[in-house]
Coordinates of N, CA, C and O in Angstrom, one line a residue:
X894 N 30.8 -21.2 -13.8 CA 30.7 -19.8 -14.2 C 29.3 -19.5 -14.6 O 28.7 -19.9 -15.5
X895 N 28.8 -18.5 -13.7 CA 27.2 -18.2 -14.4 C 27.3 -17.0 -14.6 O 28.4 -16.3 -14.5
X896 N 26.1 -16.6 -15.0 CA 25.7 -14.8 -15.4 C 26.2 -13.5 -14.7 O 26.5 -12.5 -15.2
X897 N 26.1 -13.8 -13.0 CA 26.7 -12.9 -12.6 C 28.0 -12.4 -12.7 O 28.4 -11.3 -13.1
X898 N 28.7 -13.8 -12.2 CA 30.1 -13.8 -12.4 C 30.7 -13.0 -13.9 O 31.6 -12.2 -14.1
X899 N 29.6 -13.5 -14.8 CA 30.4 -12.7 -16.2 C 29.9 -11.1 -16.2 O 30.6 -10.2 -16.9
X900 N 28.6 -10.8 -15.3 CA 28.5 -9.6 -15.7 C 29.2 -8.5 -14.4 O 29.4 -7.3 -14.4
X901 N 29.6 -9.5 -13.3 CA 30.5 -8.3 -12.7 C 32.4 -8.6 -13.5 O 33.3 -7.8 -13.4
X902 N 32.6 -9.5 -14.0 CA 33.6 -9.6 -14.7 C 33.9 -8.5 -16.1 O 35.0 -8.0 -16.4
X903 N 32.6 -8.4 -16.9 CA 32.2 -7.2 -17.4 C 32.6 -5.5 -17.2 O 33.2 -4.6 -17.7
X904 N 31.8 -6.0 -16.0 CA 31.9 -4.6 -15.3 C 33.0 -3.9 -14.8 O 33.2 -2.7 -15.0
X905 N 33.6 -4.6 -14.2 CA 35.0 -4.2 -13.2 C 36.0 -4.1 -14.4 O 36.9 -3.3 -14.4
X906 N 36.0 -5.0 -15.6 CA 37.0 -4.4 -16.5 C 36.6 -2.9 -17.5 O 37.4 -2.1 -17.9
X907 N 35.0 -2.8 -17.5 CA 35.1 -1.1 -17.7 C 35.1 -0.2 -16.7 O 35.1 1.0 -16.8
X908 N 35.0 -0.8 -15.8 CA 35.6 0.4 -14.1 C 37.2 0.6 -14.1 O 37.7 1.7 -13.9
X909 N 37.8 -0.6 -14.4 CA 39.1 -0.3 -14.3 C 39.4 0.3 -15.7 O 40.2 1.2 -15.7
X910 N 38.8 -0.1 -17.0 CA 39.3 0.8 -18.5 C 38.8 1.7 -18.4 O 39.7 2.4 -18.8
X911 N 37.6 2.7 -18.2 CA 37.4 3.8 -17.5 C 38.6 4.8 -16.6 O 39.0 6.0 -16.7
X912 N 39.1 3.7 -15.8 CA 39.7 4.7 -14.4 C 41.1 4.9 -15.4 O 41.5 6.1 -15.3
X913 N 42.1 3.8 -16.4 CA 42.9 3.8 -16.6 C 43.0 5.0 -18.0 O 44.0 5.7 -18.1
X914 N 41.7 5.2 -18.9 CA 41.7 6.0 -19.8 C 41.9 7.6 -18.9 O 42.4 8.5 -19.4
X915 N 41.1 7.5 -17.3 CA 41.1 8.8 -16.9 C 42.3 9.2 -17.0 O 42.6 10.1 -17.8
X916 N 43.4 8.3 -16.1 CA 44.7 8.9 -15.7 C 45.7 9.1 -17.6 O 46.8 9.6 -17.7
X917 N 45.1 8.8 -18.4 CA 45.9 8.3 -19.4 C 45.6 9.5 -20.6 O 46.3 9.6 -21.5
X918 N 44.3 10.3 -20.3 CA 43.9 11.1 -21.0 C 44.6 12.5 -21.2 O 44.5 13.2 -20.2
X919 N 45.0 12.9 -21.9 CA 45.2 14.4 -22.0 C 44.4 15.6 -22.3 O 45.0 16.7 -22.4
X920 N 42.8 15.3 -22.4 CA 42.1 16.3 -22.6 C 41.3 15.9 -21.6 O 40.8 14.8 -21.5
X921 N 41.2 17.2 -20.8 CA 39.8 17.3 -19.8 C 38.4 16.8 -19.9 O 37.7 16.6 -18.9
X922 N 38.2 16.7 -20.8 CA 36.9 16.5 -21.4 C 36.8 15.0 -21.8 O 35.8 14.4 -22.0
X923 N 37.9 14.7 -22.0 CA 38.0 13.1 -22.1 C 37.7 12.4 -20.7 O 37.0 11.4 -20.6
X924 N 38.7 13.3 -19.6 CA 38.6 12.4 -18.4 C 37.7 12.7 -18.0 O 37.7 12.1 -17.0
X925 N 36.4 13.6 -18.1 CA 35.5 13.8 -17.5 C 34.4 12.7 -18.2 O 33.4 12.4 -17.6
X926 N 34.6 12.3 -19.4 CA 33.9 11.2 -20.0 C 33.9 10.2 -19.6 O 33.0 9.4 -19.4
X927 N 35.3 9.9 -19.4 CA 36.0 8.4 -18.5 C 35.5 8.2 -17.4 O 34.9 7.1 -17.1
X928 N 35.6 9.2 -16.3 CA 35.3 8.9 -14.8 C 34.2 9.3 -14.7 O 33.9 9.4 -13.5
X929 N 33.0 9.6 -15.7 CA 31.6 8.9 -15.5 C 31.4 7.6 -16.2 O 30.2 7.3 -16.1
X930 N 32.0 6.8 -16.7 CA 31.9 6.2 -17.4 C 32.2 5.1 -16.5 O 31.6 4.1 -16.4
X931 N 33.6 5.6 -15.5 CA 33.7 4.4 -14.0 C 32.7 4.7 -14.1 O 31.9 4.6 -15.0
X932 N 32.3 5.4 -12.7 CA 30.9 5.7 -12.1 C 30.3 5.3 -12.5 O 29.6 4.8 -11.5
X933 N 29.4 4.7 -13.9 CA 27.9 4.2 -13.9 C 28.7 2.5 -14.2 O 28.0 1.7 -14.8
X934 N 30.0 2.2 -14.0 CA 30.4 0.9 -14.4 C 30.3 0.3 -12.5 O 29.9 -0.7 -11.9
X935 N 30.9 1.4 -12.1 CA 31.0 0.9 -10.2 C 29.4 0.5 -9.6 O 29.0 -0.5 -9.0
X936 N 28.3 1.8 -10.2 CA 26.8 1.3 -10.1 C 26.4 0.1 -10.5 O 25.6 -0.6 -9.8
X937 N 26.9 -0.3 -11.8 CA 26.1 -1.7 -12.3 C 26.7 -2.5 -11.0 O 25.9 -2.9 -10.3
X938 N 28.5 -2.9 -10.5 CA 28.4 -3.5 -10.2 C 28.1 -3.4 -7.9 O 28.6 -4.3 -7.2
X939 N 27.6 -2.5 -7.4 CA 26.6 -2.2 -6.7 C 25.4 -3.0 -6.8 O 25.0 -3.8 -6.0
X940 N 24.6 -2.8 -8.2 CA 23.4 -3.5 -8.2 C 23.6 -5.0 -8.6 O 22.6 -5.6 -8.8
X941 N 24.5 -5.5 -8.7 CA 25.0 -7.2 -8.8 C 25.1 -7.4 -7.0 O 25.0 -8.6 -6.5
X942 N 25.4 -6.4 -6.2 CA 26.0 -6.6 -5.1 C 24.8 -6.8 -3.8 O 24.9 -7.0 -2.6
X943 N 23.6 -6.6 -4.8 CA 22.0 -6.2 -4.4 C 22.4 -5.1 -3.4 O 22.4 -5.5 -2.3
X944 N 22.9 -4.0 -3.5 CA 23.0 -3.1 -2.8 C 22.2 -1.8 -3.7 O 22.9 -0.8 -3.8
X945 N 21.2 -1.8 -4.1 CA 20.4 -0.9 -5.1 C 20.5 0.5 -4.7 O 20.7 1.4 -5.5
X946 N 20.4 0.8 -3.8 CA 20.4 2.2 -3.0 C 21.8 2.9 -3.1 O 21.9 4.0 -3.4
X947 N 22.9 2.1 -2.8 CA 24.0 2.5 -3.4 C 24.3 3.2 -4.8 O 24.8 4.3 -5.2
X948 N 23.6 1.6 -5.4 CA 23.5 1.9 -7.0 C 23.0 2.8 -7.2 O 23.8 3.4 -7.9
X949 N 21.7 3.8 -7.1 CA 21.2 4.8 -7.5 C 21.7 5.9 -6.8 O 21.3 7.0 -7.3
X950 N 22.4 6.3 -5.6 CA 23.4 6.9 -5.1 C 24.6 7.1 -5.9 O 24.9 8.2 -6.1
X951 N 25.1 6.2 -6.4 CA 26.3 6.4 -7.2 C 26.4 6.8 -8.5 O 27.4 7.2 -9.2
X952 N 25.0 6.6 -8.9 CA 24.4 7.2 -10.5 C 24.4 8.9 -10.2 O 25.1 9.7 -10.7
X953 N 23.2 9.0 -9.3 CA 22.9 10.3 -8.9 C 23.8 11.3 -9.0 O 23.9 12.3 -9.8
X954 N 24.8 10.9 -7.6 CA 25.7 12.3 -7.2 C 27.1 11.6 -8.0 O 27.5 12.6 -8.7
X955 N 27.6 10.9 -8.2 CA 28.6 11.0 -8.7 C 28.5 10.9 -10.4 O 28.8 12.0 -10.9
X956 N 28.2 9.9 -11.3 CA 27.6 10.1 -12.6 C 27.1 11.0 -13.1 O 27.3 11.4 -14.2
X957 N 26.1 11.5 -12.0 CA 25.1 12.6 -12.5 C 25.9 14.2 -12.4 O 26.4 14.9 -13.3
X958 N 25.8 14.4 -10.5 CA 26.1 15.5 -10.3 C 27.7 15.5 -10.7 O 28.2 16.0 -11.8
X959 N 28.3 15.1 -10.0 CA 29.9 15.3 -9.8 C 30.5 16.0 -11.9 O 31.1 16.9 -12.5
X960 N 29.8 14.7 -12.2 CA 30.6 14.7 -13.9 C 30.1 16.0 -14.8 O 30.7 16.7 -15.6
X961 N 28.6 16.2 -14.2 CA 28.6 17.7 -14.9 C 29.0 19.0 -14.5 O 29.4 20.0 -15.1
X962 N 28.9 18.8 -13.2 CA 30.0 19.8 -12.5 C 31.6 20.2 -13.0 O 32.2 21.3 -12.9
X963 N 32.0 18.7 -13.4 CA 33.2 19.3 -13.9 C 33.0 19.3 -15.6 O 34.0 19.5 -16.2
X964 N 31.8 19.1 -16.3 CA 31.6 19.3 -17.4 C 31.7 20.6 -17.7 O 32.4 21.1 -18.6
X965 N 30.5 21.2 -16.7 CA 30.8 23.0 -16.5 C 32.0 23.8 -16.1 O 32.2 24.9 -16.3
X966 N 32.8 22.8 -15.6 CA 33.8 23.5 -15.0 C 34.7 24.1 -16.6 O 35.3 25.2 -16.8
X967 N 34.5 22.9 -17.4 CA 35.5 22.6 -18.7 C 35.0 23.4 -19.6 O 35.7 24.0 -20.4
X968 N 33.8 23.6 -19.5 CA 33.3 24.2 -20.5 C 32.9 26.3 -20.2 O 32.3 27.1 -20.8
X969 N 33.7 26.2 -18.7 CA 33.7 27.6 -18.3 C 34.9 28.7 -18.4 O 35.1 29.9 -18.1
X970 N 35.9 27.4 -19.0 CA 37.5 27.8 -18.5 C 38.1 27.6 -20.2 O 37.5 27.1 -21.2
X971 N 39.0 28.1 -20.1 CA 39.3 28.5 -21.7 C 40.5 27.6 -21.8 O 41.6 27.8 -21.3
X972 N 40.2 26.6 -22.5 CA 41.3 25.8 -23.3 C 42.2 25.4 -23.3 O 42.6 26.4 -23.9
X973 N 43.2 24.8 -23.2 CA 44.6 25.1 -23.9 C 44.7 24.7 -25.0 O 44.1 23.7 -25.4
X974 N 45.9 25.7 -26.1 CA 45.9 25.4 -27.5 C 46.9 24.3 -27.7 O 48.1 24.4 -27.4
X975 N 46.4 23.5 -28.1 CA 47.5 22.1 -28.7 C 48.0 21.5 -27.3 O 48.5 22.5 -26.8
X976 N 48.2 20.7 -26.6 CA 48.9 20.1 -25.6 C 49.5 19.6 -26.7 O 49.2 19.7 -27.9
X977 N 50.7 18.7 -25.7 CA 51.6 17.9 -26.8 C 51.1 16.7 -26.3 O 50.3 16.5 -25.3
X978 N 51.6 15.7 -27.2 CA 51.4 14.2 -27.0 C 52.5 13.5 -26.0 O 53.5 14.2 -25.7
X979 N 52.1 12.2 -25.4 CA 53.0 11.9 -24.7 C 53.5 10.4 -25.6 O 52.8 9.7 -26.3
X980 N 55.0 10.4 -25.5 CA 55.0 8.9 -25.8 C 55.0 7.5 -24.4 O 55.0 7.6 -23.2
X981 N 54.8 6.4 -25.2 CA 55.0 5.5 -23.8 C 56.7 5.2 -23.6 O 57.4 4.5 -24.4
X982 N 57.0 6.0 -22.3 CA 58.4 5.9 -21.9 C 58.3 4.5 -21.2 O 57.3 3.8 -21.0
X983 N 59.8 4.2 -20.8 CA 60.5 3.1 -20.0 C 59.7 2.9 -18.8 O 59.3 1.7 -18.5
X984 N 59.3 3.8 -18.1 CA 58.6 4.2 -16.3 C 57.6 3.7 -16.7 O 57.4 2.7 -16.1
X985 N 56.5 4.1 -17.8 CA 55.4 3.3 -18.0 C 55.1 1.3 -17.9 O 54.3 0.5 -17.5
X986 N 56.4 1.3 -18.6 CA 56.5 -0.2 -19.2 C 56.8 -0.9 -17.8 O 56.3 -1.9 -17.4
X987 N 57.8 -0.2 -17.2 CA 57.7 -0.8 -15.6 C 56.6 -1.0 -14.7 O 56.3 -2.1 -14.3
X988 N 55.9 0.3 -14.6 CA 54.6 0.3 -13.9 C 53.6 -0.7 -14.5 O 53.0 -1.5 -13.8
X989 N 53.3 -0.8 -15.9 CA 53.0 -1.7 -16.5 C 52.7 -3.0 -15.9 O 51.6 -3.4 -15.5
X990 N 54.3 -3.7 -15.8 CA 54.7 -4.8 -15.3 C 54.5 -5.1 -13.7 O 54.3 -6.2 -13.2
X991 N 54.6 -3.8 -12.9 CA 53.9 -3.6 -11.4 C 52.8 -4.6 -11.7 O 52.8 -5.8 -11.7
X992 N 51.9 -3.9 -12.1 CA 50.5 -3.9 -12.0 C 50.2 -5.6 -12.3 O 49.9 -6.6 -11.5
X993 N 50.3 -5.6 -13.6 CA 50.5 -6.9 -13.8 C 50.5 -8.3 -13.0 O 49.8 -9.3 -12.9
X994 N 51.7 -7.9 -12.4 CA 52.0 -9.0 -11.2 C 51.5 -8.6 -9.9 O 51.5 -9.6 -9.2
X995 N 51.1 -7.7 -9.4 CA 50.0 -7.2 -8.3 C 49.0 -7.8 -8.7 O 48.3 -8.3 -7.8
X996 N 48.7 -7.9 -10.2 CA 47.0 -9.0 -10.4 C 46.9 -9.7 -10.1 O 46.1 -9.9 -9.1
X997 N 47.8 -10.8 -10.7 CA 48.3 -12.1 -10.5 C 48.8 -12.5 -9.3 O 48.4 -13.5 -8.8
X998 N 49.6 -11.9 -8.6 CA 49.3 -12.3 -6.8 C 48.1 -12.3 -6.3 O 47.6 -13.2 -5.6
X999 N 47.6 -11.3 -6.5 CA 45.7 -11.2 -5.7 C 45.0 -12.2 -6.3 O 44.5 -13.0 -5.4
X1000 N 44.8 -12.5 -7.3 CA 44.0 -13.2 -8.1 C 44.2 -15.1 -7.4 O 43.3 -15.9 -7.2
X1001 N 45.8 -15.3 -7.2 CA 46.2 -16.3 -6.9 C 45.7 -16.5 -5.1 O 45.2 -17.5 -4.7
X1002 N 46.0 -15.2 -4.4 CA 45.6 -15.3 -3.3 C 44.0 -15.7 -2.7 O 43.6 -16.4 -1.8
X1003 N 43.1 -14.7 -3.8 CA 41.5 -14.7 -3.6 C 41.5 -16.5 -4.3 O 40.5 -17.1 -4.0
X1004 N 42.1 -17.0 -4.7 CA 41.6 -18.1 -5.3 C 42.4 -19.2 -4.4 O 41.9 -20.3 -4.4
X1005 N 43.6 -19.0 -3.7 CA 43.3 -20.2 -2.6 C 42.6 -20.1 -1.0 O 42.3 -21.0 -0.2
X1006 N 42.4 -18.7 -0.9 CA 41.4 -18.5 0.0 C 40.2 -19.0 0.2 O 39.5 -19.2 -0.7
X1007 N 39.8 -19.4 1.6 CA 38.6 -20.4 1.7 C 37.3 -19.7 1.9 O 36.4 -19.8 2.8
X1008 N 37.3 -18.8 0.8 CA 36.5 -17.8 1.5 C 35.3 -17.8 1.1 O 34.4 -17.2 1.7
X1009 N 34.9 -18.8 -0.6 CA 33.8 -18.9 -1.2 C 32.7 -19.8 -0.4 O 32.1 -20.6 -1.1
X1010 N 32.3 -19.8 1.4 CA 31.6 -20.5 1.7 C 30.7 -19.9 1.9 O 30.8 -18.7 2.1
X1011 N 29.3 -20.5 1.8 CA 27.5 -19.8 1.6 C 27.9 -18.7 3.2 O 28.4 -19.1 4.2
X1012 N 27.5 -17.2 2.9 CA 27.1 -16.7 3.9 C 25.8 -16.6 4.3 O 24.9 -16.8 3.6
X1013 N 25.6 -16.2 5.6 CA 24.3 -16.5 6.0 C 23.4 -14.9 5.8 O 24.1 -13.9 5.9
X1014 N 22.1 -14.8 5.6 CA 21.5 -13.8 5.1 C 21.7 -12.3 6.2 O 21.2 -12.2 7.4
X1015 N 22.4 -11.5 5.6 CA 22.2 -10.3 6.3 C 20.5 -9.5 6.2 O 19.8 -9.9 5.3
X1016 N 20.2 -8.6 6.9 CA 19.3 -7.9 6.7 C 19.5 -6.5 6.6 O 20.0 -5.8 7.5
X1017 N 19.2 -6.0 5.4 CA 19.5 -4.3 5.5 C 18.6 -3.7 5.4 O 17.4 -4.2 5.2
X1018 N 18.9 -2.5 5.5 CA 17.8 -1.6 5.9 C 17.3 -1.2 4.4 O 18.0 -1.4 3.4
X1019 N 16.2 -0.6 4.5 CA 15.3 -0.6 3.2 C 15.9 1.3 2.8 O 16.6 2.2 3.4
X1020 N 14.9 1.3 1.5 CA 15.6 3.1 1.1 C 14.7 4.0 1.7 O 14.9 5.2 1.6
X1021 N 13.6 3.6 2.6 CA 13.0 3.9 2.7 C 13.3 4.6 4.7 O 13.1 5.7 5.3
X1022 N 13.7 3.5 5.1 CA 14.5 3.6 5.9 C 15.7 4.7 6.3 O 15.8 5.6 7.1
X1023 N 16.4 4.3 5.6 CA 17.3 5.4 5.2 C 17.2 6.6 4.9 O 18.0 7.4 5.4
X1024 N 15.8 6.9 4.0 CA 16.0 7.8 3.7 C 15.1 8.9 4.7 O 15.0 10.1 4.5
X1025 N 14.4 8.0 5.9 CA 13.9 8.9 7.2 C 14.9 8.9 8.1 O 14.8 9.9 8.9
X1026 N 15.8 8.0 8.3 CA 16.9 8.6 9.1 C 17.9 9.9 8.3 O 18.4 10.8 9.0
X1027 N 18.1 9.8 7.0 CA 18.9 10.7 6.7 C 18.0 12.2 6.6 O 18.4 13.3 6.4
X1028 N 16.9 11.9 6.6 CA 16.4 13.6 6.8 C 16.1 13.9 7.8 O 16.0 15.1 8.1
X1029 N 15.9 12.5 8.9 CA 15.6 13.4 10.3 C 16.3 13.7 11.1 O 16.2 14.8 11.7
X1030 N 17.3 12.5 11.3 CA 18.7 12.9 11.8 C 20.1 13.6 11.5 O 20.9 14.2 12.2
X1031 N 20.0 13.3 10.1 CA 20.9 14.0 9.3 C 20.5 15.3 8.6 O 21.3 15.8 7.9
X1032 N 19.4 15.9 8.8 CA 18.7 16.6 7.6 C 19.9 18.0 7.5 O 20.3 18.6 6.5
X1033 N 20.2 18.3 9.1 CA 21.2 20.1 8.3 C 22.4 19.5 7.8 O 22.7 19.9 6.7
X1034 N 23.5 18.3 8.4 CA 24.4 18.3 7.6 C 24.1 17.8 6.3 O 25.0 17.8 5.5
X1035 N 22.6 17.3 5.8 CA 22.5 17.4 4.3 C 22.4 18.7 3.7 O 23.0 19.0 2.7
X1036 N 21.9 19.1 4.3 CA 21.9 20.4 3.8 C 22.8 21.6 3.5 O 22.9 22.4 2.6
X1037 N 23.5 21.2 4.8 CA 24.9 21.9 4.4 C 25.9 21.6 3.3 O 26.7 22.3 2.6
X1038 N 25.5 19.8 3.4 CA 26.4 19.9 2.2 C 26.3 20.3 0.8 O 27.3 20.6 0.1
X1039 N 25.0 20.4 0.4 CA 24.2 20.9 -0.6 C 24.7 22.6 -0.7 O 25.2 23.2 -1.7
X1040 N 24.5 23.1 0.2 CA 25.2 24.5 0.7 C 26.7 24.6 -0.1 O 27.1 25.4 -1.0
X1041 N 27.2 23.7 0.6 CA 29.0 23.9 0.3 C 29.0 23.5 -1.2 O 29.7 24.2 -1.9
X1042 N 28.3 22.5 -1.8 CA 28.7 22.5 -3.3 C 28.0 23.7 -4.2 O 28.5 24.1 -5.2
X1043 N 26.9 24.0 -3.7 CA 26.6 25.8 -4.3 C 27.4 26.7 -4.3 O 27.4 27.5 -5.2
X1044 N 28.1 26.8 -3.4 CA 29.3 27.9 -3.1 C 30.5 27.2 -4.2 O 31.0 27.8 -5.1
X1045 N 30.7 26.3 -4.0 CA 32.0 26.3 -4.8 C 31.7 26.0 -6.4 O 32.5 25.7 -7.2
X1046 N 30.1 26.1 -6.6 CA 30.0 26.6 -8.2 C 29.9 27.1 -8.7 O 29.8 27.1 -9.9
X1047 N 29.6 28.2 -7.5 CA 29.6 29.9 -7.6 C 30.5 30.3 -7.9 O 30.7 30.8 -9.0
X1048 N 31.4 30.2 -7.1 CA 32.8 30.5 -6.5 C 33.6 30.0 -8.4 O 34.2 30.8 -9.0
X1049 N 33.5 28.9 -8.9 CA 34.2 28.3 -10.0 C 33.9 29.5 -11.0 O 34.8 30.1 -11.6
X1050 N 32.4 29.8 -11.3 CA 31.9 30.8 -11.9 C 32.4 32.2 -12.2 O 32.6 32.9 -13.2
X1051 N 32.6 32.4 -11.0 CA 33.1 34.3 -10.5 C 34.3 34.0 -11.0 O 34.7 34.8 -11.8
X1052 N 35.2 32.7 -10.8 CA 36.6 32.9 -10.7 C 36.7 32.6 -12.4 O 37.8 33.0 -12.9
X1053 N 35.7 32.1 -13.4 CA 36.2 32.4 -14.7 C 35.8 33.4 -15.3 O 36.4 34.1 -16.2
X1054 N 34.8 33.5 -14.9 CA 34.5 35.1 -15.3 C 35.4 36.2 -15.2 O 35.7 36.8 -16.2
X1055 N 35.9 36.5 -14.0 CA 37.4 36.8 -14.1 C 38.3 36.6 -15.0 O 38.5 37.5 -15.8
X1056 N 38.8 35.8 -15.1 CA 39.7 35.8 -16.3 C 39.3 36.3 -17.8 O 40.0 37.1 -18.4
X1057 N 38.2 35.9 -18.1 CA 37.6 36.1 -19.4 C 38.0 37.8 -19.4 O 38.5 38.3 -20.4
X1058 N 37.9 38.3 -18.6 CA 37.8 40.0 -18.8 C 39.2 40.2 -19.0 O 39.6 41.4 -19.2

């Protein structure tokens, strides 16, 4: 057991306590805390994966952009007064028990798998690299997509503004 091992073992249990608080939350503004909260837990473990470009990819647009976008979204749209609480029913304690034993099969399976043998060194492409094919070859559908997320935070805008009146 060395350092990595514990710090993507770290990691992936606040990716998954993250993803589990998202579904589990009843305030908007919770789950928008949680699922950045994956997000920069999925980046750490990217950069364990030496995939760094990923990692600052997944900070950026998802961490960064995505969670304040719906920050704005929450903080554009008017509330609801009091939700009710949920209790934990019977269907929970089932799914519960799903999950559970879905671990423990995989866990059992990844561990008699012969799969922990040395792989041999891939070569990837640098950020630098990348980042001249994605503007030269990709550069309008970058752009476009930059395009389409302006419209629809326009579009979110007009549409609360609306209501407000």
């Amino acid at each position: 057991m060395n350092a990595e091992f514990f710090a993507f073992s770290i990691l992936s249990v606040f990716a998954i306590g993250g993803a589990v608080f998202f579904l589990n939350s009843v305030r908007v503004m919770h789950m928008a805390i949680s699922l950045a909260f994956t997000f920069f837990s999925l980046a750490g473990i990217y950069f364990l994966l030496q995939a760094e470009f990923l990692a600052v990819v997944q900070v950026l647009i998802y961490a960064g952009g995505i969670s304040i976008l719906m920050i704005f979204g929450i903080m554009l749209t008017k509330p609801e007064e009091g939700s009710p609480g949920r209790s934990f029913q019977y269907h929970q304690w089932i799914s519960l028990a799903t999950i559970i034993s879905f671990f423990v099969i995989i866990m059992v399976i990844i561990y008699q798998s012969p799969i922990f043998t040395p792989a041999e060194k891939v070569s990837s492409p640098s950020v630098q690299q990348i980042g001249s094919i994605l503007f030269k070859q990709y550069a309008i559908p970058f752009e476009l997509a930059s395009i389409l997320l302006l419209v629809a935070l326009i579009g979110a805008i007009v549409l609360a503004r609306k209501e407000q009146k």
